[in-house]
Coordinates of C-alpha atoms in Angstrom, one line a residue:
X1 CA 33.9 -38.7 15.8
X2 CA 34.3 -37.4 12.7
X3 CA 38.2 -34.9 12.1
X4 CA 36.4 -32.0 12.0
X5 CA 34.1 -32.2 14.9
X6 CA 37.2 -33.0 17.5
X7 CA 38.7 -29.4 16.4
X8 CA 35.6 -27.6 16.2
X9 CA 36.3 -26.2 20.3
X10 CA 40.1 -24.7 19.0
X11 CA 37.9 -23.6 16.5
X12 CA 35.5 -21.0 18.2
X13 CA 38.3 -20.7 20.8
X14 CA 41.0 -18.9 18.1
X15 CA 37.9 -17.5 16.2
X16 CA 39.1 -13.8 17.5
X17 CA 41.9 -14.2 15.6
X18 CA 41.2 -16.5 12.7
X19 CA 40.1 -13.1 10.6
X20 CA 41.0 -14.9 7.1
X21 CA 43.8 -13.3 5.6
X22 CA 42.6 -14.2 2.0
X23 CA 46.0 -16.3 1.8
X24 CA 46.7 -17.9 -1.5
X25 CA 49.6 -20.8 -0.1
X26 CA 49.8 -22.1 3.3
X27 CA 53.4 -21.8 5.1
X28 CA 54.8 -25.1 6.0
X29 CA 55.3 -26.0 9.6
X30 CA 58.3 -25.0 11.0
X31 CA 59.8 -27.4 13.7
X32 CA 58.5 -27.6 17.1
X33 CA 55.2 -25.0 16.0
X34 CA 52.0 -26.7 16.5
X35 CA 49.6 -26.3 14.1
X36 CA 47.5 -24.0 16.6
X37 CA 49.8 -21.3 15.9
X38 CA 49.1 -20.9 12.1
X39 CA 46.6 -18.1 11.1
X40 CA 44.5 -20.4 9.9
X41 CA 44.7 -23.7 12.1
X42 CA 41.2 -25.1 11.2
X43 CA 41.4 -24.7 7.6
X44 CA 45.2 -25.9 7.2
X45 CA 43.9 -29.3 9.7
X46 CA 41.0 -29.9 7.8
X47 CA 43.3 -29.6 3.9
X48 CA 46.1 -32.2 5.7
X49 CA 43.8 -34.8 7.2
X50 CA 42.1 -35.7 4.2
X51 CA 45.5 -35.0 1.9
X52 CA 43.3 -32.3 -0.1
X53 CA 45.0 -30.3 -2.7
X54 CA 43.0 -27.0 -1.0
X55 CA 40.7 -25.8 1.1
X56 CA 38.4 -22.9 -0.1
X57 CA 35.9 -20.2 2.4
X58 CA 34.0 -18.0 0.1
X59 CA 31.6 -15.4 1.7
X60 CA 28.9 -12.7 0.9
X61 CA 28.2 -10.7 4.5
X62 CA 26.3 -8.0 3.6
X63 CA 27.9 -5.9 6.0
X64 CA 31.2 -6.3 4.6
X65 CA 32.4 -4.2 1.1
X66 CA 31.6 -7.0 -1.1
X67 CA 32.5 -10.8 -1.3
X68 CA 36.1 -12.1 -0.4
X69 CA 37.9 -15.7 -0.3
X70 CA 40.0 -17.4 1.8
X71 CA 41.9 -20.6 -0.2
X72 CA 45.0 -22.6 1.6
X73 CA 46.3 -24.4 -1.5
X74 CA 49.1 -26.4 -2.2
X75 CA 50.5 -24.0 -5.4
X76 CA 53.3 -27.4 -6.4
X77 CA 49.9 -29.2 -7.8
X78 CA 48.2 -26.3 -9.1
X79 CA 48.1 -23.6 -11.6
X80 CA 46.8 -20.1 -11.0
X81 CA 44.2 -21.2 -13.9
X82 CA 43.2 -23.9 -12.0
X83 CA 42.7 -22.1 -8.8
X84 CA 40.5 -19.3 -10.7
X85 CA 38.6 -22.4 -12.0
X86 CA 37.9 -23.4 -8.6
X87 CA 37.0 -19.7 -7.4
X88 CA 34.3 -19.0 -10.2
X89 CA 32.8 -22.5 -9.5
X90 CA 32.8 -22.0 -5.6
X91 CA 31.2 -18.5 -6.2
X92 CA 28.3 -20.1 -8.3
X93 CA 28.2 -22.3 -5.4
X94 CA 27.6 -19.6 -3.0
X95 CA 25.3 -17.5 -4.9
X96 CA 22.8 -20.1 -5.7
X97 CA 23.4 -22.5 -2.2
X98 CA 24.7 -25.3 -4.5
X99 CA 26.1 -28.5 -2.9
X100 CA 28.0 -31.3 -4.4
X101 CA 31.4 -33.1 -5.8
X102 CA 31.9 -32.5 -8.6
X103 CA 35.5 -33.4 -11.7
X104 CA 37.3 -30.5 -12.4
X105 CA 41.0 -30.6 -13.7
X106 CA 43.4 -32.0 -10.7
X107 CA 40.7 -33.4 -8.6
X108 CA 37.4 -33.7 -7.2
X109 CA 35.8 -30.6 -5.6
X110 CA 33.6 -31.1 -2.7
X111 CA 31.4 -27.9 -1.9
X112 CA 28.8 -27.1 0.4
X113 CA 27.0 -23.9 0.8
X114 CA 24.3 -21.8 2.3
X115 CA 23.2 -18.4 3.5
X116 CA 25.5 -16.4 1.5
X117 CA 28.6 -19.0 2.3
X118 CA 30.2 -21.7 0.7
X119 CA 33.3 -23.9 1.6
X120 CA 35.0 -26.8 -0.5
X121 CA 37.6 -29.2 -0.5
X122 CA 39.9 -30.0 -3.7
X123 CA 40.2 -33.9 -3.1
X124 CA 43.4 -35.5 -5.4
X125 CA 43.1 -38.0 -8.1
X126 CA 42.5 -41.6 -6.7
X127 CA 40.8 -40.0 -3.3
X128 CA 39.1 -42.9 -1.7
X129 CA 35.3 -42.3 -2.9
X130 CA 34.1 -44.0 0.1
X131 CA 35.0 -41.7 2.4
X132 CA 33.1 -38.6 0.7
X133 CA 30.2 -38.2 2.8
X134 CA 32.9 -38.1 5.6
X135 CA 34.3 -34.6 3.6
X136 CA 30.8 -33.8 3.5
X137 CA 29.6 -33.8 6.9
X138 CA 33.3 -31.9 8.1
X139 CA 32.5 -29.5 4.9
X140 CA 29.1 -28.5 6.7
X141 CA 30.6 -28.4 10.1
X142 CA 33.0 -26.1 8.9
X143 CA 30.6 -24.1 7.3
X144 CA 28.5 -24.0 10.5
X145 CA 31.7 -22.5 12.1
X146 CA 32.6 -19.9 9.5
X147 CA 29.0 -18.7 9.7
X148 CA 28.9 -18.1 13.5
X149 CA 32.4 -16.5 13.6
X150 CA 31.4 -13.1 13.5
X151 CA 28.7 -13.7 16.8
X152 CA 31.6 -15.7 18.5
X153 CA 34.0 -12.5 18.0
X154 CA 31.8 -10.5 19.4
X155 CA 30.7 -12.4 22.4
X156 CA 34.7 -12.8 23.0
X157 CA 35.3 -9.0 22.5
X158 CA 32.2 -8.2 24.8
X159 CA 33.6 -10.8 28.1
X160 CA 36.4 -8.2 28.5
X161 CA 33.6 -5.9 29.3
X162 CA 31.7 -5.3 32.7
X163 CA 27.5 -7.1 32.2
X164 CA 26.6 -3.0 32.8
X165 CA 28.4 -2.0 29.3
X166 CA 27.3 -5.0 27.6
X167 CA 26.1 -3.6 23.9
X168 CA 22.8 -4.4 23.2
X169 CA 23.8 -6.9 20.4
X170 CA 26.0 -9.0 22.6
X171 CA 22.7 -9.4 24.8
X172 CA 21.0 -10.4 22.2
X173 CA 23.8 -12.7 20.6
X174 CA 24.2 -14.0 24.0
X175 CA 21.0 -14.8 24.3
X176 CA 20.2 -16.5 21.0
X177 CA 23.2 -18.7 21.3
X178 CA 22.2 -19.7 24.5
X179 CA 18.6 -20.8 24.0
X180 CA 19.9 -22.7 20.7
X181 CA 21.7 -24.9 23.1
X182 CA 19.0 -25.2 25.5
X183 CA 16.4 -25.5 22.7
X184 CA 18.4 -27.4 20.2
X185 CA 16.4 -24.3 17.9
X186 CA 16.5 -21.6 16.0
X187 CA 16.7 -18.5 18.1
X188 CA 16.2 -14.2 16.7
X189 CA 16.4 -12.2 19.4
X190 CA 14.3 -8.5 19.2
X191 CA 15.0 -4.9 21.2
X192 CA 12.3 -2.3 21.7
X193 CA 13.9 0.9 21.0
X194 CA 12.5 4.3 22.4
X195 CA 10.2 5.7 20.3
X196 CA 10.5 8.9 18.5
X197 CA 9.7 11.7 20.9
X198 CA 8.0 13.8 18.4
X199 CA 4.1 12.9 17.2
X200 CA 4.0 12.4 13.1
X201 CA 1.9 15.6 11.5
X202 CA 0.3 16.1 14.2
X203 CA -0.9 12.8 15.0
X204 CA -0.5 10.4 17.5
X205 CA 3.7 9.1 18.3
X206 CA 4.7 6.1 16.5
X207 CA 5.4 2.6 18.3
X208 CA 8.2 2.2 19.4
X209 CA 10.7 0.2 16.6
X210 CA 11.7 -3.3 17.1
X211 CA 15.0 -4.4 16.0
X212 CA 17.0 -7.9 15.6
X213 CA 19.7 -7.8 17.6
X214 CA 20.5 -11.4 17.8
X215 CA 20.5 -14.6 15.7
X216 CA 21.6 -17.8 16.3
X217 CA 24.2 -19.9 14.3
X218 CA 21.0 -22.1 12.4
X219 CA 19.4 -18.4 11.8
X220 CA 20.1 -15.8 8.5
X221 CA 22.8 -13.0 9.7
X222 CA 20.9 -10.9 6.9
X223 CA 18.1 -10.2 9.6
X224 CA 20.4 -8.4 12.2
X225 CA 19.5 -5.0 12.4
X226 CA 16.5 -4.9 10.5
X227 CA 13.6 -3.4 11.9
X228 CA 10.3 -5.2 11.7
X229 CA 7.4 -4.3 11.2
X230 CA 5.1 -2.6 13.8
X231 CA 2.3 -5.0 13.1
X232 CA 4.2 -8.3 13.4
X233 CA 3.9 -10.6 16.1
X234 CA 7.2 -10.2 17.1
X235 CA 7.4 -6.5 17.4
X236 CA 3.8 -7.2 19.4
X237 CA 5.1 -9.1 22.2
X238 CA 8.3 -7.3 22.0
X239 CA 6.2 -4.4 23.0
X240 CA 4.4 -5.9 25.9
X241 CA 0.7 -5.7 23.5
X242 CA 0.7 -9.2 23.5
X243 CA 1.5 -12.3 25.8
X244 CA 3.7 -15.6 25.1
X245 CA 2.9 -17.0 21.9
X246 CA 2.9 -20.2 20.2
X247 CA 2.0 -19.9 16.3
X248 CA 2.9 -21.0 12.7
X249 CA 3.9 -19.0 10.3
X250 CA 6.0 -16.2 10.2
X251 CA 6.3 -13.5 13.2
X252 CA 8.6 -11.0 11.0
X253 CA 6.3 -9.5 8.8
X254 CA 8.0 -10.6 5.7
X255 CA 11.0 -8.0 6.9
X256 CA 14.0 -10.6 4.9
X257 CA 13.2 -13.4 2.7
X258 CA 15.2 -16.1 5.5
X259 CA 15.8 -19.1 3.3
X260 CA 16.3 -20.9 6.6
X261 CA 13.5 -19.6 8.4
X262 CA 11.9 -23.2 9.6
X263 CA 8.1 -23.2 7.9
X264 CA 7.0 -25.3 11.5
X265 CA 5.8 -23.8 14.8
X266 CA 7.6 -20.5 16.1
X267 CA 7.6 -19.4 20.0
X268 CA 7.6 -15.9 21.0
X269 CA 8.5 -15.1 24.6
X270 CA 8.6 -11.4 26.1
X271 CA 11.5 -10.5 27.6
X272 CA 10.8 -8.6 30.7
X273 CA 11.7 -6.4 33.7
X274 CA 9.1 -7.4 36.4
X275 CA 5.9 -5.9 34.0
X276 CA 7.8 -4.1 31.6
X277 CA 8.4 -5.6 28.0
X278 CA 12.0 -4.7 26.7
X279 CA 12.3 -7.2 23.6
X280 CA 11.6 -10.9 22.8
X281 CA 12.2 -13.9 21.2
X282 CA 11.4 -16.1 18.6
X283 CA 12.4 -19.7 18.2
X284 CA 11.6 -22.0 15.5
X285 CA 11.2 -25.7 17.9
X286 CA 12.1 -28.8 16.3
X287 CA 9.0 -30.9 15.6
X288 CA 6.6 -28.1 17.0
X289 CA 7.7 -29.6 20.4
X290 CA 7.5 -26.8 23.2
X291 CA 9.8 -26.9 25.9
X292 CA 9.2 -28.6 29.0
X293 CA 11.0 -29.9 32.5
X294 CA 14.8 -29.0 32.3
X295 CA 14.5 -26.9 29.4
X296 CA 11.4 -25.1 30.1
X297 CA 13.5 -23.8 33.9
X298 CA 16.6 -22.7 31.7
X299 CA 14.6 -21.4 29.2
X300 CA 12.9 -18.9 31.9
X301 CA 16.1 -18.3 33.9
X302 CA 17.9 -17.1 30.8
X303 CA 15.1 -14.7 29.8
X304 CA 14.8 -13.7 33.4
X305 CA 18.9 -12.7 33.3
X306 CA 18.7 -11.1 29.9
X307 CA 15.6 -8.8 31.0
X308 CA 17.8 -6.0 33.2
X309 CA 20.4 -6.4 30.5
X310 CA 19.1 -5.4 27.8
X311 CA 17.1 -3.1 29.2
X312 CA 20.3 -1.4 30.2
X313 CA 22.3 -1.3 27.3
X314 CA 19.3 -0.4 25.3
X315 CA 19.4 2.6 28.0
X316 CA 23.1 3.1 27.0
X317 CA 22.2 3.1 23.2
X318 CA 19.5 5.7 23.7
X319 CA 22.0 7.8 25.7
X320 CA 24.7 7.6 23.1
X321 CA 21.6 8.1 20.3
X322 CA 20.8 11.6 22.1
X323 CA 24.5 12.5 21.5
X324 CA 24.8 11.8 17.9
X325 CA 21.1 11.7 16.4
X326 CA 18.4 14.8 15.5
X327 CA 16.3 15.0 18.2
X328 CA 13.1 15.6 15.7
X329 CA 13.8 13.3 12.4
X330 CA 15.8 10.7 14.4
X331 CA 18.4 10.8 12.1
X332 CA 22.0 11.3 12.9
X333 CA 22.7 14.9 13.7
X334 CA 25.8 16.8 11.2
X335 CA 28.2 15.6 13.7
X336 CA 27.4 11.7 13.4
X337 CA 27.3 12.4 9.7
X338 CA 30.6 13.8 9.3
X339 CA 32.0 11.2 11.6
X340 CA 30.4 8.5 9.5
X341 CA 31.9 9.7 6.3
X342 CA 35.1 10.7 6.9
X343 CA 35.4 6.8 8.0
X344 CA 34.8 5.8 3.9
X345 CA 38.3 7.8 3.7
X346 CA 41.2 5.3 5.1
X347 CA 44.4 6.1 4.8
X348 CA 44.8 4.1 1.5
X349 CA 42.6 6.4 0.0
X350 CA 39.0 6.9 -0.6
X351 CA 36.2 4.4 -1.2
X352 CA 33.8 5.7 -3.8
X353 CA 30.4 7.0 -3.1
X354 CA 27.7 9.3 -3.7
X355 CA 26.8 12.6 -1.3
X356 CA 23.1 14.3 -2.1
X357 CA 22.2 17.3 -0.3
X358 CA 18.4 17.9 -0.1
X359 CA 16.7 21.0 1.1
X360 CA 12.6 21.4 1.5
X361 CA 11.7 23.8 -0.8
X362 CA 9.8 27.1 0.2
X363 CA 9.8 26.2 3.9
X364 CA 10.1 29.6 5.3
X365 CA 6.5 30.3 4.0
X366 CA 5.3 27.0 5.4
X367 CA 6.4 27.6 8.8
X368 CA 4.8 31.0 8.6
X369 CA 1.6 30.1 7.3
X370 CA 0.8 27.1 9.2
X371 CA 3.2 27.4 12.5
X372 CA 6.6 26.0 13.6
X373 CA 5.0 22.6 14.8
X374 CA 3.8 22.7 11.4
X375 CA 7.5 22.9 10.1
X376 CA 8.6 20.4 12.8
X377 CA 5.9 17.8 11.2
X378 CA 7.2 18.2 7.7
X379 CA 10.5 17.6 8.5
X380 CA 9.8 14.8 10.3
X381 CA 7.6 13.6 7.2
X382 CA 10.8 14.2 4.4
X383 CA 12.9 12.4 7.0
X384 CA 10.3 9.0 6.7
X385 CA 10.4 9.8 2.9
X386 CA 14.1 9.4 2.8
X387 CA 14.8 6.2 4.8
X388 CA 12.2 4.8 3.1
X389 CA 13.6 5.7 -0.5
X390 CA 17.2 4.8 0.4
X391 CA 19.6 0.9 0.4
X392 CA 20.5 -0.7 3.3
X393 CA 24.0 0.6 4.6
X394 CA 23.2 4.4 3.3
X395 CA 23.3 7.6 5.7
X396 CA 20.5 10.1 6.2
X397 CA 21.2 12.7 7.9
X398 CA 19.7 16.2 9.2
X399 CA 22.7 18.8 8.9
X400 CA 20.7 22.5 9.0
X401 CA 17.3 23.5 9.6
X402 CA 15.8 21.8 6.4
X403 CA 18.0 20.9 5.1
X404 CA 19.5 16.6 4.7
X405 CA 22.4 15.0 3.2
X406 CA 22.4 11.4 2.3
X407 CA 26.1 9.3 1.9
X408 CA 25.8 6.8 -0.2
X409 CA 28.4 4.4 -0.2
X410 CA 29.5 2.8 -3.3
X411 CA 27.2 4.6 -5.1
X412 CA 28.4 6.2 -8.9
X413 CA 26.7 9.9 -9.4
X414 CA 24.2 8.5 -11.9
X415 CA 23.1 6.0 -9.1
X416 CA 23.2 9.0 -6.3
X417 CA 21.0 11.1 -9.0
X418 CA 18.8 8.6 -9.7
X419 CA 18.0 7.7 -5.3
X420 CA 17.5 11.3 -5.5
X421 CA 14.8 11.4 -7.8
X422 CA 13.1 8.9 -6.2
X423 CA 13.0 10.9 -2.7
X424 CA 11.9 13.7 -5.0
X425 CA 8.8 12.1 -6.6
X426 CA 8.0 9.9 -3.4
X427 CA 7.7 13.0 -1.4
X428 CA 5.6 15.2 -4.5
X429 CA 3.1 12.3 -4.9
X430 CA 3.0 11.8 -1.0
X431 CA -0.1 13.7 0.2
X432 CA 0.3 16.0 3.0
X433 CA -1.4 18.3 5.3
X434 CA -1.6 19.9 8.5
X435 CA -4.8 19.4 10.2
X436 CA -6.7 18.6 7.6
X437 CA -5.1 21.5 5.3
X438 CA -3.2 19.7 2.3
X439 CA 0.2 21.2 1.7
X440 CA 2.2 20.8 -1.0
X441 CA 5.5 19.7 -0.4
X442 CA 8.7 19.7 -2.7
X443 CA 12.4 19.7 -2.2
X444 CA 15.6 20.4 -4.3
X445 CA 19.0 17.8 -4.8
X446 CA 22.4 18.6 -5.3
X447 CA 24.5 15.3 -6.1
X448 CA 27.9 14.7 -5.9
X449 CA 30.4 11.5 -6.3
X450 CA 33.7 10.3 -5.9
X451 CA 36.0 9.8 -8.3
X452 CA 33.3 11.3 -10.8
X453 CA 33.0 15.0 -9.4
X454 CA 36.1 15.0 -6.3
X455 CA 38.9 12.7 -6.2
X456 CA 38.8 13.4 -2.4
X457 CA 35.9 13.0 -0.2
X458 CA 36.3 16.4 1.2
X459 CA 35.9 17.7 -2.3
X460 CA 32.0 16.0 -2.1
X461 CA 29.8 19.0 0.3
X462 CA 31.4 21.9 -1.2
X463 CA 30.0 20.4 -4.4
X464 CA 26.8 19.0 -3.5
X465 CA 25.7 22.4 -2.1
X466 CA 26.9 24.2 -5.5
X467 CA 24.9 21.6 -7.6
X468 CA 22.0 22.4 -4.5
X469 CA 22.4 25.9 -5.3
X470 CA 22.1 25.2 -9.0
X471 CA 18.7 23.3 -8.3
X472 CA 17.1 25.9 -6.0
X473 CA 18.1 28.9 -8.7
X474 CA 16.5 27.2 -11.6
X475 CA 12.9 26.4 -10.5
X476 CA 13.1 24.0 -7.4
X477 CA 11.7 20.8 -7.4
X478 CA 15.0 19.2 -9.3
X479 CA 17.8 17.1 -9.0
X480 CA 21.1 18.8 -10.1
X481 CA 24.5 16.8 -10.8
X482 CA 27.6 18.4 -9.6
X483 CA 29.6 19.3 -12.5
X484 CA 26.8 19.5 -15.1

């Protein structure tokens, strides 16, 4: 057994607490403290059993504010130039899923990386070449772990929890770990969510959305939360239209570019409650080979558990969705929105970011031409036409009668202006019409950004809605910078 793979169970075991505290030297051992009790026990085992001068972790989580590093070095044998050295080649590493040794000045950096994640070891001079592919295989065991550490936090997090307040993404996390055991495969796990309650312009409701809410360790983390599309396979079974099945190619629609998607044959299972389809799964079997025997039984026992599960915390989330969320756009209510940006304002101060306010223009004639349910239907349609036009991790938001805000966070004003013309030429060149009479439909934007316009974030509405007012007073149909 290899040094790595005998500490991989302390591993997942301290994983709660092993949070990476982007350290730069690693304390020495003080007497009668086991290494266990270091913040970084894996990392700090792994640097002393092969005598290495450092041990990187370099990540790219999209959910996170942008990449960060975790080193344990030995600073006696290395220079801060060196170490930089090591950080700009371990970030090429990353970005392009490189994987190697390679000289660089003090040693021999081993790396490995993959899915947005790399990890390397800075071997000394004279490091017994022989035993490099033994670095190796711990390098991508380790790598293994560091990827799975934010699923095994939050299955940890959710067993102090009753199974009836289970989140729906610890089912699903649950779940795909578990049938990657069972199945030796790769496992995404998909929720039907309730369907908006309101028919599009007129027309007939929209299917209900499907969304990841679970991937296995093998699987790409990018694919969590991402809704697929309607007319993919998965979203099919996971909506009871179609049965079990057993297909190549690939059941998300295209949704994320998953670099380790396996290009063999995929399984999709329903999972159920008695008739009722709540989700499914799809898993990527080694050698095509479907389950059978042992495997097949825990395969359908664990499907069978997971049914009244998720179907209850996917209650729970609908529930909390009604409480925070506009009952006709389906995006979150002025409440949830203020909520959600006044948490991009720590105590340290605030992050930056774009706010653009958005208001229908002329919709007071609309709705008394053509009807409220008229009215209800455009709004609906301006809502599509915004979370379609906006980045992953932005906020779109309802907060008046037709009038939206979107937060976006990160975002400089010229970047905010520029999302905002997009929603404003998306929705003009959009036809539109309420039973069969085309409508034309046009809305105004008032942008604002920190540190650009406010050095606070509570500086941001009360100048959106000036640069809104601006927009509205000088012909409609713009986009108006705060401040301009």
């Amino acid at each position: 057994m290899s040094v790595l793979a005998a500490m991989l169970v302390a591993l997942a075991g301290a994983a709660a607490g092993w949070a990476l505290a982007r350290r730069r030297v690693a304390p020495s051992l003080a007497p009668g403290v086991g290494p266990q009790m270091l913040p970084d026990p894996a990392l700090e085992w792994l640097r002393r059993a092969y005598g290495a001068i450092g041990v990187w972790v370099a990540e790219l989580d999209p959910r996170e504010e942008g990449p960060h590093a975790e080193r344990i070095v030995d600073a006696e044998r290395l220079s801060v130039a060196q170490i930089a050295s090591v950080d700009r080649r371990l970030e090429r590493a990353r970005d392009h899923e490189q994987s190697g040794a390679e000289r660089m000045e003090g040693g021999t950096l081993v790396f490995h990386a993959a899915a947005g994640t790399a990890v390397a070891l800075l071997l000394p001079e004279g490091f017994d070449a022989s035993r490099i592919g033994l670095v190796e295989a711990d390098l991508r065991r380790l790598l293994d772990g560091v990827r799975r550490r934010p699923q095994v936090v939050a299955l940890a997090q959710s067993q102090s929890h009753e199974a009836s307040l289970e989140s729906t993404g610890s089912v699903g996390l649950r779940l795909a770990y578990q049938l990657e055991r069972v199945l030796d495969a790769q496992v995404i796990v998909a929720a039907t969510e309730a369907p908006s309650e309101h028919a599009p312009d007129g027309g007939l409701p929209p299917l209900a959305p499907v969304r990841v809410v679970g991937v296995s360790g093998r699987g790409d983390r990018r694919l969590l939360d991402t809704v697929v599309p309607e007319i993919s396979d998965l979203a099919r079974v996971a909506r009871g239209e179609a049965p079990t099945l057993t297909m190549h190619g690939d059941p998300l629609g295209g949704v994320v570019a998953d670099r380790r998607q396996s290009p063999g044959t995929v399984m999709l299972w329903p999972v159920l409650v008695g008739d009722l389809a709540f989700g499914a799964v799809a898993m990527w079997l080694p050698g095509g080979r479907e389950p059978i025997g042992a495997a097949l039984a825990e395969l359908t026992e664990a499907l069978a558990s997971a049914g009244p599960r998720l179907a209850r915390a996917l209650e729970a989330d609908q529930r909390t969705a009604h409480a925070s969320s506009d009952r006709l756009t389906g995006l979150a209510n002025r409440r949830k929105f203020d909520e959600l940006v006044a948490q991009a304002e720590p105590p340290r101060g605030p992050r930056p970011g774009a706010l653009v306010y958005a208001d229908l223009d002329r919709f007071k004639l609309l709705n008394d031409t053509l009807g409220h349910p008229a009215g209800d239907a455009a709004l609906m349609h301006f809502a599509r036409i915004i979370q379609g036009q906006i980045r992953t991790g932005d906020i779109a938001a309802r907060i008046g009668g037709e009038e939206f805000a979107v937060w976006l966070p990160k975002a400089e004003l010229e970047v905010g202006a520029r999302i905002a013309e997009r929603i404003r030429i998306k929705l003009g060149t959009t036809p539109w019409d309420w039973n069969g009479r085309p409508w034309p439909l046009s809305a105004s934007f008032g942008v604002a950004a920190c540190p650009e316009t406010g050095r606070t974030l509570r500086a941001l509405p009360a100048q959106a809605d000036a640069a809104l007012y601006v927009a509205k007073n000088s012909g409609r149909n713009r986009v108006e910078r705060a401040g301009k």
